[in-house]
PDB file of C-alpha atoms in Angstrom:
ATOM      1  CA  UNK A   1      89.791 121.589 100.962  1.00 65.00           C
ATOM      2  CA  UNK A   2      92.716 122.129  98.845  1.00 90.00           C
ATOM      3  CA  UNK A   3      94.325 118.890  97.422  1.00 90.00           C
ATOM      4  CA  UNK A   4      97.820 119.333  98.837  1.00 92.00           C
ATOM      5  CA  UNK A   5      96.564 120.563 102.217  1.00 93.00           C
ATOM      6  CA  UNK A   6      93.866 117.162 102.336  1.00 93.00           C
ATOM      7  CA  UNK A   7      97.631 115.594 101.863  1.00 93.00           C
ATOM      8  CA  UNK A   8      99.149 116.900 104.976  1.00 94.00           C
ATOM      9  CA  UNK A   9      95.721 116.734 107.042  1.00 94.00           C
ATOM     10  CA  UNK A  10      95.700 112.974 106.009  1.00 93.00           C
ATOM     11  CA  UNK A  11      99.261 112.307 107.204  1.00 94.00           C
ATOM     12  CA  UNK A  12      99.021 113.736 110.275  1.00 94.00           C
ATOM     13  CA  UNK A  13      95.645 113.139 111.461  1.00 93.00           C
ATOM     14  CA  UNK A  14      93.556 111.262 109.260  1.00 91.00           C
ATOM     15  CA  UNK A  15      95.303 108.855 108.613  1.00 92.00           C
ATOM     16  CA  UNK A  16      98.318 108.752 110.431  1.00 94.00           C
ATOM     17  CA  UNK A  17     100.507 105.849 109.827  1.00 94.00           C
ATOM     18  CA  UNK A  18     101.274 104.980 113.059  1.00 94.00           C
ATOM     19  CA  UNK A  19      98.345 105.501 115.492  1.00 94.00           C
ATOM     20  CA  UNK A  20      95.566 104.840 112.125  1.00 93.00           C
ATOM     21  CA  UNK A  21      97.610 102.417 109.749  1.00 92.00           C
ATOM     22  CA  UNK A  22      99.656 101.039 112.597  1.00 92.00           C
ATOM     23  CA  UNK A  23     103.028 101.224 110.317  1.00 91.00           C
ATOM     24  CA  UNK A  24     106.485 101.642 111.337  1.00 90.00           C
ATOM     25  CA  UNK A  25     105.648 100.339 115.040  1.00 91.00           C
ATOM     26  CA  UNK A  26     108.911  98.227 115.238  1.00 89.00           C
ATOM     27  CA  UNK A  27     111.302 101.349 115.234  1.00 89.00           C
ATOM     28  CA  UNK A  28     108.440 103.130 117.256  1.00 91.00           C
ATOM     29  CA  UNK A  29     108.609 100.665 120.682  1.00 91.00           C
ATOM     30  CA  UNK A  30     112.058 100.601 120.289  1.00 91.00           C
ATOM     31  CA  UNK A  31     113.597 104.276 120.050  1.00 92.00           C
ATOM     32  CA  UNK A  32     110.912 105.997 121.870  1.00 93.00           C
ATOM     33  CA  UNK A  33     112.707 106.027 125.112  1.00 93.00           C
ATOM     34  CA  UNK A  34     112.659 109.707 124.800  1.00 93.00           C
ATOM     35  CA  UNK A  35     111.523 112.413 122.826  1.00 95.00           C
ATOM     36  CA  UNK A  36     114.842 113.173 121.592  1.00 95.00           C
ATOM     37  CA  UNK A  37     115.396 110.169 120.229  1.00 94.00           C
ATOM     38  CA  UNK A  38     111.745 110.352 118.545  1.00 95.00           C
ATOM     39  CA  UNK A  39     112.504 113.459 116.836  1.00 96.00           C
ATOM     40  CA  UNK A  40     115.539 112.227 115.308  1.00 95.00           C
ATOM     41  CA  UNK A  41     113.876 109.185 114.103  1.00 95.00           C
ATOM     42  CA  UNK A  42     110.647 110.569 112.670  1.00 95.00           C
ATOM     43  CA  UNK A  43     112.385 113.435 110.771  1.00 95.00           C
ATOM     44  CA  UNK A  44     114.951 110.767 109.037  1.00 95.00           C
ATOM     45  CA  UNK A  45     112.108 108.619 108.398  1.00 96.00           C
ATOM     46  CA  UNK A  46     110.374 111.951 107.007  1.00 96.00           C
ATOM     47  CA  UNK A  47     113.551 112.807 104.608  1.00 96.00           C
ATOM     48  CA  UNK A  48     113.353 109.577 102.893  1.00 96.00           C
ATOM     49  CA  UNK A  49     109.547 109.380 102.601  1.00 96.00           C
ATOM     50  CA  UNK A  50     109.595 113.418 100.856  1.00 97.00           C
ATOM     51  CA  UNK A  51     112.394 111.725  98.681  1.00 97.00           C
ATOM     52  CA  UNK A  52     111.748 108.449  98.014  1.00 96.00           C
ATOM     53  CA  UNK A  53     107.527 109.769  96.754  1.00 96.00           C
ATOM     54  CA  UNK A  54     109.095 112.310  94.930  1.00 97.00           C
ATOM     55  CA  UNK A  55     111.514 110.395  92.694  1.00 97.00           C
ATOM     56  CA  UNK A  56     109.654 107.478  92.616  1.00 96.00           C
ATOM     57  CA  UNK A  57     106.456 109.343  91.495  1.00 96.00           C
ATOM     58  CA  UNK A  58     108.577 111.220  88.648  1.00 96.00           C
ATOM     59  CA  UNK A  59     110.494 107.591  87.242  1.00 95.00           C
ATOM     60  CA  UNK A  60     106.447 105.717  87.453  1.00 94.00           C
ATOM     61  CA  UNK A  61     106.464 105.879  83.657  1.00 93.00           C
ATOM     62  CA  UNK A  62     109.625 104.702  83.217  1.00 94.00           C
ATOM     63  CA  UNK A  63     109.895 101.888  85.828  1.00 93.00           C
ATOM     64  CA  UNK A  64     108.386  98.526  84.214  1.00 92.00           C
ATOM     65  CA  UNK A  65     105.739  96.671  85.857  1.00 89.00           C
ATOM     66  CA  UNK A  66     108.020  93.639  86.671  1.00 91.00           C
ATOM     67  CA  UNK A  67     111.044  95.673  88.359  1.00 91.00           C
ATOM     68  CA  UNK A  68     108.613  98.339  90.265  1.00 91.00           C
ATOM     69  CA  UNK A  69     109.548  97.014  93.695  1.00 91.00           C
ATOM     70  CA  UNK A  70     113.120  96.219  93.478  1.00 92.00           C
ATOM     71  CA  UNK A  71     113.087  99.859  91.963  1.00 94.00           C
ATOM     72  CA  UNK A  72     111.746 101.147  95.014  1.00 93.00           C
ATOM     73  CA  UNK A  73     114.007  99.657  97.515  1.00 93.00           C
ATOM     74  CA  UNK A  74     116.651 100.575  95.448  1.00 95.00           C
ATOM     75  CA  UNK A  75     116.017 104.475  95.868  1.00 96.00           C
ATOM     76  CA  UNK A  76     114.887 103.617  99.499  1.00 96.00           C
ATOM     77  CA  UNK A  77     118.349 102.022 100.312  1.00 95.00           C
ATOM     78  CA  UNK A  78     120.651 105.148  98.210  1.00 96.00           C
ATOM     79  CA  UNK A  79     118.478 107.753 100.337  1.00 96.00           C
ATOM     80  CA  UNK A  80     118.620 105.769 103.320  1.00 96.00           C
ATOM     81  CA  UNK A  81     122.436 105.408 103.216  1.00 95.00           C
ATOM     82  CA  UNK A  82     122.920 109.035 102.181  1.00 96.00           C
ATOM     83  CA  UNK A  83     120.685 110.450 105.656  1.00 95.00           C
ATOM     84  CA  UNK A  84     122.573 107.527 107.574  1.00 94.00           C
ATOM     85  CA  UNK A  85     126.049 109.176 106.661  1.00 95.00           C
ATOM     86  CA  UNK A  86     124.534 112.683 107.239  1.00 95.00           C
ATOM     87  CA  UNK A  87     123.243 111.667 110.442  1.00 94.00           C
ATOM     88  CA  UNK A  88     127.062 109.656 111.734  1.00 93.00           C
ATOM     89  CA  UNK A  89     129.412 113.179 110.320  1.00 94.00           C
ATOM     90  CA  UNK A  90     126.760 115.825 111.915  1.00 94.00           C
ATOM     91  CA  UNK A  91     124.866 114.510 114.835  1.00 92.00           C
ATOM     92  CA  UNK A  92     126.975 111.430 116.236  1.00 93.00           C
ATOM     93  CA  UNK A  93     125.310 111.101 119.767  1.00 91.00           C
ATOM     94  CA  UNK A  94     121.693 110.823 117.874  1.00 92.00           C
ATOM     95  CA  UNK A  95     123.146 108.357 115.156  1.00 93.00           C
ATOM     96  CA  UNK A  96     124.847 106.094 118.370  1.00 92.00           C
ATOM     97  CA  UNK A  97     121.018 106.697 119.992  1.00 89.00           C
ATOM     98  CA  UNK A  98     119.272 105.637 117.247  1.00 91.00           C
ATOM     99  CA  UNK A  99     121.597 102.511 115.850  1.00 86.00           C
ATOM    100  CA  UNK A 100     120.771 100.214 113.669  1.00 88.00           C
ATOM    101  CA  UNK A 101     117.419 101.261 113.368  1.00 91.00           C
ATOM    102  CA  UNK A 102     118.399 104.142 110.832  1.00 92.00           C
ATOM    103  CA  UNK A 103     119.836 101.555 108.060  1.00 92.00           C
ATOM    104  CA  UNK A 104     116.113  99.411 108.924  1.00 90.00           C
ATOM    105  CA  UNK A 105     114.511 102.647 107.411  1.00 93.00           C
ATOM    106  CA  UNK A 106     114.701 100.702 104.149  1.00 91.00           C
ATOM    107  CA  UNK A 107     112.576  98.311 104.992  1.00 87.00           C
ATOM    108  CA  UNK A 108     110.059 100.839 106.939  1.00 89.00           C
ATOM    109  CA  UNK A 109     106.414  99.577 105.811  1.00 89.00           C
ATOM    110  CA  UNK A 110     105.696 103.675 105.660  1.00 92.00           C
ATOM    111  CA  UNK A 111     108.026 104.465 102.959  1.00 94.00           C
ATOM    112  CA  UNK A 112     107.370 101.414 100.895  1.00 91.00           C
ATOM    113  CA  UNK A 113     103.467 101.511 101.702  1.00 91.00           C
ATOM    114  CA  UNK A 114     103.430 104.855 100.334  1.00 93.00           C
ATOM    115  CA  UNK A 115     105.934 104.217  97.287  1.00 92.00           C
ATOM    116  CA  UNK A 116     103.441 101.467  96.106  1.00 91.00           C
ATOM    117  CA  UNK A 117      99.981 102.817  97.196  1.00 90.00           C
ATOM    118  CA  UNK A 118     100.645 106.532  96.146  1.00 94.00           C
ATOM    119  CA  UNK A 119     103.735 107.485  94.398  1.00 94.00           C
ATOM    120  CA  UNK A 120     103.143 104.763  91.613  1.00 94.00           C
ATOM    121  CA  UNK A 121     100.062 105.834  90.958  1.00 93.00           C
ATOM    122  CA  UNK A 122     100.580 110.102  91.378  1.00 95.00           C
ATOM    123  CA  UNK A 123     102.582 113.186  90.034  1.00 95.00           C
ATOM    124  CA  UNK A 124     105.763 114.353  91.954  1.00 96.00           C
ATOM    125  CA  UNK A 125     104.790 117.389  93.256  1.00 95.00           C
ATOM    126  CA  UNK A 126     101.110 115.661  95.136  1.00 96.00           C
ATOM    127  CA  UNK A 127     103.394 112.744  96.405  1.00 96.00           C
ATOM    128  CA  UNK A 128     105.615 115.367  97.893  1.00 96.00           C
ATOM    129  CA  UNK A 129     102.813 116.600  99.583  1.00 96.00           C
ATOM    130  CA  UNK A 130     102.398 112.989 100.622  1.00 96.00           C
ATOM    131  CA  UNK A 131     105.059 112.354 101.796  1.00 96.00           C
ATOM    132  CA  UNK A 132     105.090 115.522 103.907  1.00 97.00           C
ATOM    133  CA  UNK A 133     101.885 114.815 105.583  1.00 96.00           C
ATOM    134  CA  UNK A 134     102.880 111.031 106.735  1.00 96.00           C
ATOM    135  CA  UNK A 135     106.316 112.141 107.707  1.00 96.00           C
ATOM    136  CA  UNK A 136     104.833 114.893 109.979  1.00 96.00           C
ATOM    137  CA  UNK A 137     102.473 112.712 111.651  1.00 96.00           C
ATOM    138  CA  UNK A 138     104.531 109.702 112.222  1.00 96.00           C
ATOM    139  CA  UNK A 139     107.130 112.303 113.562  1.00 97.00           C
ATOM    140  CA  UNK A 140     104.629 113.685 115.986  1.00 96.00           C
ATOM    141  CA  UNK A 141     102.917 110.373 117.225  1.00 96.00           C
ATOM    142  CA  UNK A 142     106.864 109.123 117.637  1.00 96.00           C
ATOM    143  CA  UNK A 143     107.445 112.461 119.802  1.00 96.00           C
ATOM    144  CA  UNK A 144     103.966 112.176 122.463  1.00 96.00           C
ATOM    145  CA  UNK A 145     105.027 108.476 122.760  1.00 96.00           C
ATOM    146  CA  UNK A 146     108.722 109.046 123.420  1.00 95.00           C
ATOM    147  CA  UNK A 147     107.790 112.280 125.871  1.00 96.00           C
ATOM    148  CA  UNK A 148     105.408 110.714 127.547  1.00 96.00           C
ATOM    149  CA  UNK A 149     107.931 107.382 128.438  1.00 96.00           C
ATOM    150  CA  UNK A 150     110.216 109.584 128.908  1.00 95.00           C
ATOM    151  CA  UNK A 151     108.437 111.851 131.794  1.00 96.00           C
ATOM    152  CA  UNK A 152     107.139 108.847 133.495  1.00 95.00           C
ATOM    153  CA  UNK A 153     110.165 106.857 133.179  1.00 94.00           C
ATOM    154  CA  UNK A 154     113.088 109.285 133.600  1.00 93.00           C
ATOM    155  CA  UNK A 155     111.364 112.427 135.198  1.00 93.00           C
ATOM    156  CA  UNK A 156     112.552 114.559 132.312  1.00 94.00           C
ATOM    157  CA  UNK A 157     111.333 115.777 128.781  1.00 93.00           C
ATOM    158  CA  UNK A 158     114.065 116.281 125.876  1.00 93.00           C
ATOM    159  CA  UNK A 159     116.809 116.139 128.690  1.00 89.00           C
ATOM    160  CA  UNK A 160     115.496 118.838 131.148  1.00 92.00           C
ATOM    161  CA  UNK A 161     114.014 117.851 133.958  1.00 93.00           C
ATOM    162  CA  UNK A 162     110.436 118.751 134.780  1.00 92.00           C
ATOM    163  CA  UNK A 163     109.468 116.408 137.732  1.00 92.00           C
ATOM    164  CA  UNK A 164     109.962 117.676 141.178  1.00 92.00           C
ATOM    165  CA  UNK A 165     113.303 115.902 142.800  1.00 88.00           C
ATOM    166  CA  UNK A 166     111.034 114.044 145.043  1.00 91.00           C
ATOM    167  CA  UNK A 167     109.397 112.033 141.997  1.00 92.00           C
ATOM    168  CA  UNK A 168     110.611 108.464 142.197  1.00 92.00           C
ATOM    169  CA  UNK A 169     110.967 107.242 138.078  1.00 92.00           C
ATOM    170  CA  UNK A 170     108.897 104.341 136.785  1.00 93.00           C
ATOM    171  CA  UNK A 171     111.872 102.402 135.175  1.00 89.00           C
ATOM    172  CA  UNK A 172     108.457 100.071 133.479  1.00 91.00           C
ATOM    173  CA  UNK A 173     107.531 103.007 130.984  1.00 94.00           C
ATOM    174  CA  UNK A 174     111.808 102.958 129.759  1.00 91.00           C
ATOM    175  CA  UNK A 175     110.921  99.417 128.898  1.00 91.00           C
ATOM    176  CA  UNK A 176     109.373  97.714 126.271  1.00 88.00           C
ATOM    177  CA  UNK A 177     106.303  96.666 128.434  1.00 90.00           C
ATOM    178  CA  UNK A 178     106.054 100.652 128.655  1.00 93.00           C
ATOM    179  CA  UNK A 179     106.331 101.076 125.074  1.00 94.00           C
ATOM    180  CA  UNK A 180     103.084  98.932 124.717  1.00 94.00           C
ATOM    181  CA  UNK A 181     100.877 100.845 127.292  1.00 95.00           C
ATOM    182  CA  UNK A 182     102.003 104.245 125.727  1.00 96.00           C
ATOM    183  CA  UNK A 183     101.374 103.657 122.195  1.00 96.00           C
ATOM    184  CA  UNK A 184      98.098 101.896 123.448  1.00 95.00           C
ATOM    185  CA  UNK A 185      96.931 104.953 125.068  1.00 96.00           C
ATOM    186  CA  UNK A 186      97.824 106.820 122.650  1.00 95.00           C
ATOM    187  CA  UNK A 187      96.044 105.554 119.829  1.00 94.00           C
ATOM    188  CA  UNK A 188      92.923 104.732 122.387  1.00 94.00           C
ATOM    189  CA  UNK A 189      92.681 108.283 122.395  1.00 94.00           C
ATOM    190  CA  UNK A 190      93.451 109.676 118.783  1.00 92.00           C
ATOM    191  CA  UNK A 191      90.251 107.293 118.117  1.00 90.00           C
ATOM    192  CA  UNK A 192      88.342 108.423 120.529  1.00 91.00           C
ATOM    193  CA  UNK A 193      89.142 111.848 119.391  1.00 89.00           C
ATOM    194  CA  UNK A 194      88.297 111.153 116.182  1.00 84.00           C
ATOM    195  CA  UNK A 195      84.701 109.688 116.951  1.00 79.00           C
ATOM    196  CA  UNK A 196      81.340 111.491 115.284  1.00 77.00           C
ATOM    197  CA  UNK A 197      79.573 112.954 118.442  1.00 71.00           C
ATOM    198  CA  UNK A 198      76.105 111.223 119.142  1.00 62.00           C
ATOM    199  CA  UNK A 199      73.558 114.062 118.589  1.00 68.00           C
ATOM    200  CA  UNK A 200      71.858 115.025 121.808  1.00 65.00           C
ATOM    201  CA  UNK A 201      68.337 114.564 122.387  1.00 61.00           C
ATOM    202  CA  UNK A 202      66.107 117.168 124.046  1.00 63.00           C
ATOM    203  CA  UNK A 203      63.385 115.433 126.548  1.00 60.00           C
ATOM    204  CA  UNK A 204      60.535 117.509 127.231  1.00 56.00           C
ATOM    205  CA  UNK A 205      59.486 117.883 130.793  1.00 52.00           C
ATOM    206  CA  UNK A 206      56.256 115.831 131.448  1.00 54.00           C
ATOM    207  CA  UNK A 207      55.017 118.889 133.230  1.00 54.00           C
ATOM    208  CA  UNK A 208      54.853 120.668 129.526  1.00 54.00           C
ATOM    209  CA  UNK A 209      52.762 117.532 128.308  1.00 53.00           C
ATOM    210  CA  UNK A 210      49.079 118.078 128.707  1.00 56.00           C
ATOM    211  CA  UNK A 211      47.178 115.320 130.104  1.00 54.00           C
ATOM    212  CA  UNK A 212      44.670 113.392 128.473  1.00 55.00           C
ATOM    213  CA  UNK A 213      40.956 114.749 128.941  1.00 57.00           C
ATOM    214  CA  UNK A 214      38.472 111.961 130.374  1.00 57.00           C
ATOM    215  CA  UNK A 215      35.261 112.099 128.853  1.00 57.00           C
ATOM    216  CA  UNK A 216      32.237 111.671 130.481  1.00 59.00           C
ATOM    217  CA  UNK A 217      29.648 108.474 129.922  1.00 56.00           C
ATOM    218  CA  UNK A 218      27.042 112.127 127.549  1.00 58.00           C
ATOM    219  CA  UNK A 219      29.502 112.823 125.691  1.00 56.00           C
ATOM    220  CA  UNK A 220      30.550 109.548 124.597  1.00 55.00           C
ATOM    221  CA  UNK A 221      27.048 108.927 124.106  1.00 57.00           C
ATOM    222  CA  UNK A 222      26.835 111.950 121.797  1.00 56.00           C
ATOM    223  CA  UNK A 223      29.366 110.485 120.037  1.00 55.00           C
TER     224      UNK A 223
END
């Protein structure tokens, strides 16, 4: 498999930072109320990360040892306040939605996970790749949980309603206790997914298995 395409299949499946490394869950119980509001988050979170692993990967020479983190954060925090401005002039009703949680992005465990376990230690153009590949999967784990909630709990999916009018909500799954059981199932099943298959075993019919021959008291004799 290609290098930068074993980048993106990593991200979003392999290991995917939310349902694999479990990073990035405090924003993830908290916004995914709907799937709106888990787009908007996971593609912020997804500008940063492409940014942060590119610049970051092409300043590891210059950054000493001893100022590598407050480095980081320091990029982190200038991209994260330039997508936070972005996000309050052109979409307003997803930056009131979201809240504070855009401004936490600096101190998302994804983008400085990455910055220190890959970026340091790659070339800019891989680490875009990266950051690609965990920015798509957290999106897309963010987007199932925050559908899912949102169908349950709300009867609708990105603002259009898809249960019949009968369908009585389940206010629980708008709730944090229904952020738990979501992302729970979730991830219960990306493993399971993800499980080797046990190779099956072919029996043989005991019909197809001759039987033993007795042998007489001659010919033991004989023997």
């Amino acid at each position: 498999m290609n290098k930068y395409v074993e980048r993106l299949y990593n991200g979003i499946w392999k290991e995917n930072p939310l349902l694999v490394l479990v990073l990035g869950t405090c924003p993830t119980l908290a916004v995914t109320t709907s799937a709106i509001n888990g787009v908007g988050m996971g593609l912020s979170t997804t500008a940063v990360l492409v940014f942060s692993n590119v610049i970051i990967a092409a300043l590891r020479k210059v950054i000493p040892d001893r100022l590598r983190l407050p480095a980081e954060i320091v990029i982190v925090a200038s991209l994260v306040t330039v997508v936070d401005m972005l996000m309050q002039g052109f979409t307003p009703e997803m930056y009131e939605s979201l809240g504070v949680y855009i401004p936490l992005i600096v101190v998302n465990c994804i983008i400085l996970g990455r910055a220190e376990a890959y970026a340091m230690k790659n070339g800019p153009i891989i680490s875009l790749f990266d950051g690609i590949g965990m920015g798509l999967g957290f999106t897309i784990a963010l987007v199932i949980i925050g559908a899912v909630r949102e169908v349950i709990g709300a009867g609708t999916i990105f603002n259009v309603q898809v249960m019949p009018a009968a369908y009585t909500p389940c206010s629980l799954f708008i709730l944090a206790p229904g952020a738990f059981l979501v992302y729970a199932a979730v991830t219960a099943l990306q493993n399971y997914l993800k499980m080797p298959k046990a190779p099956k075993v072919e029996k043989k019919a005991d019909c197809c298995v001759p039987a033993a021959k007795e042998e007489t008291p001659a010919e033991t004799e004989n023997k």
